[in-house]
Short mmCIF file of C-alpha atoms and ligand atoms in Angstrom, two decimals:
data_model
loop_
_atom_site.label_atom_id
_atom_site.label_comp_id
_atom_site.label_asym_id
_atom_site.label_seq_id
_atom_site.Cartn_x
_atom_site.Cartn_y
_atom_site.Cartn_z
CA UNK A 1 0.00 0.00 0.00
CA UNK A 2 1.29 3.46 -0.86
CA UNK A 3 1.00 5.37 2.39
CA UNK A 4 2.49 8.60 1.05
CA UNK A 5 -0.84 10.34 0.21
CA UNK A 6 -2.19 9.38 3.64
CA UNK A 7 0.90 10.70 5.45
CA UNK A 8 0.90 13.94 3.46
CA UNK A 9 -2.77 14.55 4.17
CA UNK A 10 -2.28 13.76 7.86
CA UNK A 11 0.64 16.16 8.03
CA UNK A 12 -1.54 18.87 6.50
CA UNK A 13 -4.27 18.15 9.03
CA UNK A 14 -1.81 18.44 11.92
CA UNK A 15 -0.78 21.83 10.59
CA UNK A 16 -4.39 22.99 10.18
CA UNK A 17 -5.25 21.84 13.68
CA UNK A 18 -2.29 23.76 15.10
CA UNK A 19 -3.46 26.93 13.36
CA UNK A 20 -7.04 26.42 14.57
CA UNK A 21 -5.83 25.71 18.09
CA UNK A 22 -3.87 28.96 18.05
CA UNK A 23 -7.04 30.88 17.09
CA UNK A 24 -9.11 29.07 19.70
CA UNK A 25 -6.69 29.87 22.50
CA UNK A 26 -5.99 33.46 21.48
CA UNK A 27 -8.31 34.76 24.20
CA UNK A 28 -9.36 38.41 24.53
CA UNK A 29 -7.76 40.20 27.53
CA UNK A 30 -10.62 39.54 30.03
CA UNK A 31 -10.55 35.81 29.28
CA UNK A 32 -6.78 35.69 29.25
CA UNK A 33 -6.75 37.25 32.73
CA UNK A 34 -9.22 34.66 34.03
CA UNK A 35 -7.31 31.86 32.33
CA UNK A 36 -4.07 33.02 33.97
CA UNK A 37 -5.79 33.25 37.37
CA UNK A 38 -7.18 29.73 36.97
CA UNK A 39 -3.72 28.40 36.22
CA UNK A 40 -2.24 30.24 39.21
CA UNK A 41 -5.00 28.94 41.53
CA UNK A 42 -4.51 25.37 40.33
CA UNK A 43 -0.78 25.64 40.92
CA UNK A 44 -1.28 26.95 44.47
CA UNK A 45 -3.90 24.27 45.14
CA UNK A 46 -1.40 21.60 44.19
CA UNK A 47 1.35 22.96 46.42
CA UNK A 48 -1.04 23.66 49.33
CA UNK A 49 -2.37 20.13 49.16
CA UNK A 50 1.15 18.73 49.27
CA UNK A 51 2.06 21.04 52.16
CA UNK A 52 -1.08 19.96 54.01
CA UNK A 53 -0.30 16.26 53.57
CA UNK A 54 3.25 16.84 54.89
CA UNK A 55 1.95 18.86 57.85
CA UNK A 56 -0.60 16.16 58.74
CA UNK A 57 2.09 13.47 58.67
CA UNK A 58 4.27 15.66 60.93
CA UNK A 59 1.29 16.22 63.23
CA UNK A 60 0.71 12.49 63.54
CA UNK A 61 4.31 11.76 64.41
CA UNK A 62 4.55 14.65 66.93
CA UNK A 63 1.26 13.55 68.47
CA UNK A 64 2.74 10.09 69.08
CA UNK A 65 5.82 11.67 70.68
CA UNK A 66 3.63 13.85 72.91
CA UNK A 67 1.59 10.88 74.14
CA UNK A 68 4.79 9.05 75.03
CA UNK A 69 6.14 12.13 76.85
CA UNK A 70 2.86 12.40 78.79
CA UNK A 71 3.05 8.77 79.90
CA UNK A 72 6.63 9.25 81.07
CA UNK A 73 5.59 12.38 82.94
CA UNK A 74 2.80 10.45 84.70
CA UNK A 75 5.27 7.79 85.78
CA UNK A 76 7.58 10.47 87.10
CA UNK A 77 4.71 12.05 89.08
CA UNK A 78 3.87 8.73 90.67
CA UNK A 79 7.54 8.21 91.55
CA UNK A 80 7.57 11.59 93.33
CA UNK A 81 4.48 10.67 95.37
CA UNK A 82 5.86 7.30 96.25
CA UNK A 83 9.33 8.45 97.32
CA UNK A 84 9.87 8.05 101.02
CA UNK A 85 13.46 9.15 101.49
CA UNK A 86 14.82 12.61 100.86
CA UNK A 87 17.48 11.40 98.41
CA UNK A 88 14.91 9.37 96.51
CA UNK A 89 12.55 12.36 96.48
CA UNK A 90 15.17 14.78 95.11
CA UNK A 91 16.03 12.35 92.30
CA UNK A 92 12.33 11.84 91.50
CA UNK A 93 11.72 15.60 91.37
CA UNK A 94 14.68 16.02 89.02
CA UNK A 95 13.32 13.22 86.84
CA UNK A 96 9.89 14.90 86.75
CA UNK A 97 11.48 18.24 85.75
CA UNK A 98 13.26 16.50 82.88
CA UNK A 99 10.05 14.80 81.74
CA UNK A 100 8.16 18.09 81.83
CA UNK A 101 10.84 19.76 79.74
CA UNK A 102 10.69 16.89 77.23
CA UNK A 103 6.92 17.23 76.98
CA UNK A 104 7.15 20.98 76.43
CA UNK A 105 9.78 20.43 73.72
CA UNK A 106 7.25 18.32 71.74
CA UNK A 107 4.17 20.38 72.61
CA UNK A 108 5.55 23.60 71.10
CA UNK A 109 6.19 22.36 67.52
CA UNK A 110 2.95 20.37 67.70
CA UNK A 111 1.00 23.55 68.45
CA UNK A 112 2.78 25.31 65.57
CA UNK A 113 2.05 22.51 63.11
CA UNK A 114 -1.62 22.45 64.15
CA UNK A 115 -2.03 26.15 63.56
CA UNK A 116 -0.27 25.71 60.19
CA UNK A 117 -2.73 22.92 59.34
CA UNK A 118 -5.76 25.01 60.15
CA UNK A 119 -4.36 27.94 58.14
CA UNK A 120 -3.77 25.61 55.17
CA UNK A 121 -7.26 24.14 55.49
CA UNK A 122 -8.74 27.61 55.46
CA UNK A 123 -6.65 28.60 52.44
CA UNK A 124 -7.60 25.38 50.62
CA UNK A 125 -11.30 26.08 51.11
CA UNK A 126 -10.87 29.67 49.90
CA UNK A 127 -8.90 28.53 46.84
CA UNK A 128 -11.57 25.96 46.04
CA UNK A 129 -14.32 28.59 46.22
CA UNK A 130 -12.32 31.07 44.14
CA UNK A 131 -11.54 28.38 41.60
CA UNK A 132 -15.22 27.57 41.12
CA UNK A 133 -16.06 31.24 40.81
CA UNK A 134 -13.35 32.02 38.24
CA UNK A 135 -14.09 28.80 36.36
CA UNK A 136 -17.76 29.78 36.02
CA UNK A 137 -16.83 33.27 34.77
CA UNK A 138 -14.34 31.80 32.32
CA UNK A 139 -16.76 29.15 31.05
CA UNK A 140 -19.43 31.74 30.43
CA UNK A 141 -17.08 33.89 28.34
CA UNK A 142 -15.67 30.79 26.68
CA UNK A 143 -19.10 29.76 25.42
CA UNK A 144 -19.49 33.18 23.80
CA UNK A 145 -15.94 33.05 22.47
CA UNK A 146 -16.53 29.62 20.91
CA UNK A 147 -19.80 30.73 19.33
CA UNK A 148 -17.96 33.69 17.82
CA UNK A 149 -15.41 31.22 16.47
CA UNK A 150 -17.91 28.64 15.29
CA UNK A 151 -16.20 28.34 11.91
CA UNK A 152 -12.96 27.30 13.56
CA UNK A 153 -14.79 24.93 15.89
CA UNK A 154 -16.58 23.28 12.95
CA UNK A 155 -13.33 23.08 10.99
CA UNK A 156 -11.58 21.53 13.96
CA UNK A 157 -14.27 18.88 14.33
CA UNK A 158 -14.08 18.00 10.63
CA UNK A 159 -10.29 17.86 10.67
CA UNK A 160 -10.30 15.64 13.76
CA UNK A 161 -12.80 13.31 12.13
CA UNK A 162 -10.70 13.07 8.99
CA UNK A 163 -7.58 12.55 11.07
CA UNK A 164 -9.20 9.56 12.81
CA UNK A 165 -10.16 8.06 9.44
CA UNK A 166 -6.66 8.44 8.08
CA UNK A 167 -5.05 7.16 11.26
CA UNK A 168 -7.23 4.06 11.18
CA UNK A 169 -5.95 3.22 7.71
CA UNK A 170 -2.30 3.11 8.84
CA UNK A 171 -0.45 0.27 10.53
CA UNK A 172 -0.19 1.07 14.27
CA UNK A 173 3.63 1.01 14.16
CA UNK A 174 3.73 3.36 11.17
CA UNK A 175 1.25 5.69 12.84
CA UNK A 176 3.22 5.84 16.07
CA UNK A 177 6.45 6.51 14.10
CA UNK A 178 4.69 9.29 12.21
CA UNK A 179 3.22 10.89 15.35
CA UNK A 180 6.61 10.84 17.03
CA UNK A 181 8.20 12.56 14.02
CA UNK A 182 5.44 15.19 13.93
CA UNK A 183 6.27 16.03 17.54
CA UNK A 184 10.04 15.87 17.26
CA UNK A 185 10.37 17.59 13.86
CA UNK A 186 8.03 20.52 14.47
CA UNK A 187 5.28 19.14 12.25
CA UNK A 188 7.52 18.24 9.30
CA UNK A 189 7.50 14.45 9.33
CA UNK A 190 7.21 13.91 5.57
CA UNK A 191 9.54 15.90 3.33
CA UNK A 192 10.41 15.88 -0.38
CA UNK A 193 13.87 15.08 -1.66
CA UNK A 194 15.33 18.34 -2.88
CA UNK A 195 18.13 18.12 -5.41
CA UNK A 196 19.38 14.87 -3.89
CA UNK A 197 19.19 16.25 -0.34
CA UNK A 198 16.76 15.46 2.48
CA UNK A 199 14.23 18.29 2.46
CA UNK A 200 14.28 18.31 6.25
CA UNK A 201 17.87 18.06 7.47
CA UNK A 202 19.51 18.88 4.10
CA UNK A 203 21.77 15.83 4.22
CA UNK A 204 22.93 14.54 0.83
CA UNK A 205 21.32 11.15 0.18
CA UNK A 206 23.45 8.20 -0.84
CA UNK A 207 22.89 6.96 -4.40
CA UNK A 208 21.69 3.46 -3.37
CA UNK A 209 19.18 5.09 -1.04
CA UNK A 210 17.82 7.24 -3.87
CA UNK A 211 17.42 4.13 -6.02
CA UNK A 212 15.61 2.37 -3.22
CA UNK A 213 13.39 5.41 -2.73
CA UNK A 214 12.44 5.42 -6.44
CA UNK A 215 11.45 1.80 -6.11
CA UNK A 216 9.53 2.01 -2.81
CA UNK A 217 7.98 5.47 -3.00
CA UNK A 218 9.04 6.45 0.53
CA UNK A 219 12.06 5.83 2.72
CA UNK A 220 13.21 7.21 6.06
CA UNK A 221 16.09 9.70 5.97
CA UNK A 222 19.16 8.01 7.43
CA UNK A 223 19.96 11.07 9.54
CA UNK A 224 16.71 12.69 10.69
CA UNK A 225 14.34 9.71 10.13
CA UNK A 226 11.82 11.91 8.32
CA UNK A 227 9.82 10.13 5.64
CA UNK A 228 11.31 11.07 2.27
CA UNK A 229 9.54 11.09 -1.06
CA UNK A 230 10.40 12.25 -4.57
CA UNK A 231 8.18 15.21 -5.48
CA UNK A 232 6.26 14.93 -8.75
CA UNK A 233 8.07 16.68 -11.62
CA UNK A 234 7.00 20.31 -11.95
ZN1 LIG B 1 16.90 14.13 6.94
#
């Protein structure tokens, strides 16, 4: 099967879709502002949610440490009550002081992390509300924008439909090679041979390769892998 016409048409469709996409994302200033705000909110939501997860993990581990410190403090208190000799009592009091200091050393960062958590929770709720609000404003303008660009929308739908048809007629491996080239070679996956050179990377083709190309219709460039073809004589 000669896939050249299919590949050339597909390449044209990719180019058309890029142009249409440019038009459909060239928002007027009010929409562009909302779009930028949406992106900024989403970014902050992601980092706040990560920060919150970290803070909650920290909270859990500090909470465990505090409970342990409290148990040790209780033991120390009992030891003070139960001491009968002066020497024993002094040692027990010192032990209790140490335990109290240890507890305070955990309680302080725990309090800080809890206030950080509640601040983050508040911010997350505010971001969520703002996101919904901006999204609704953007969507409303976007509907109007798309109806003003209905020609481009219709053209995009047709081009996408045709693209699916063409893609279905290619071998999966050939299609995936082509799509990769479209991405890597800025949309120029299929290029004509120009005066014995690859029309993409300008490398001079070897004579046997040219002969093979004449026979097969297409061949990948040995250097840039683009699909080469011989253009019809002008
Ligand atoms: Zn090349």
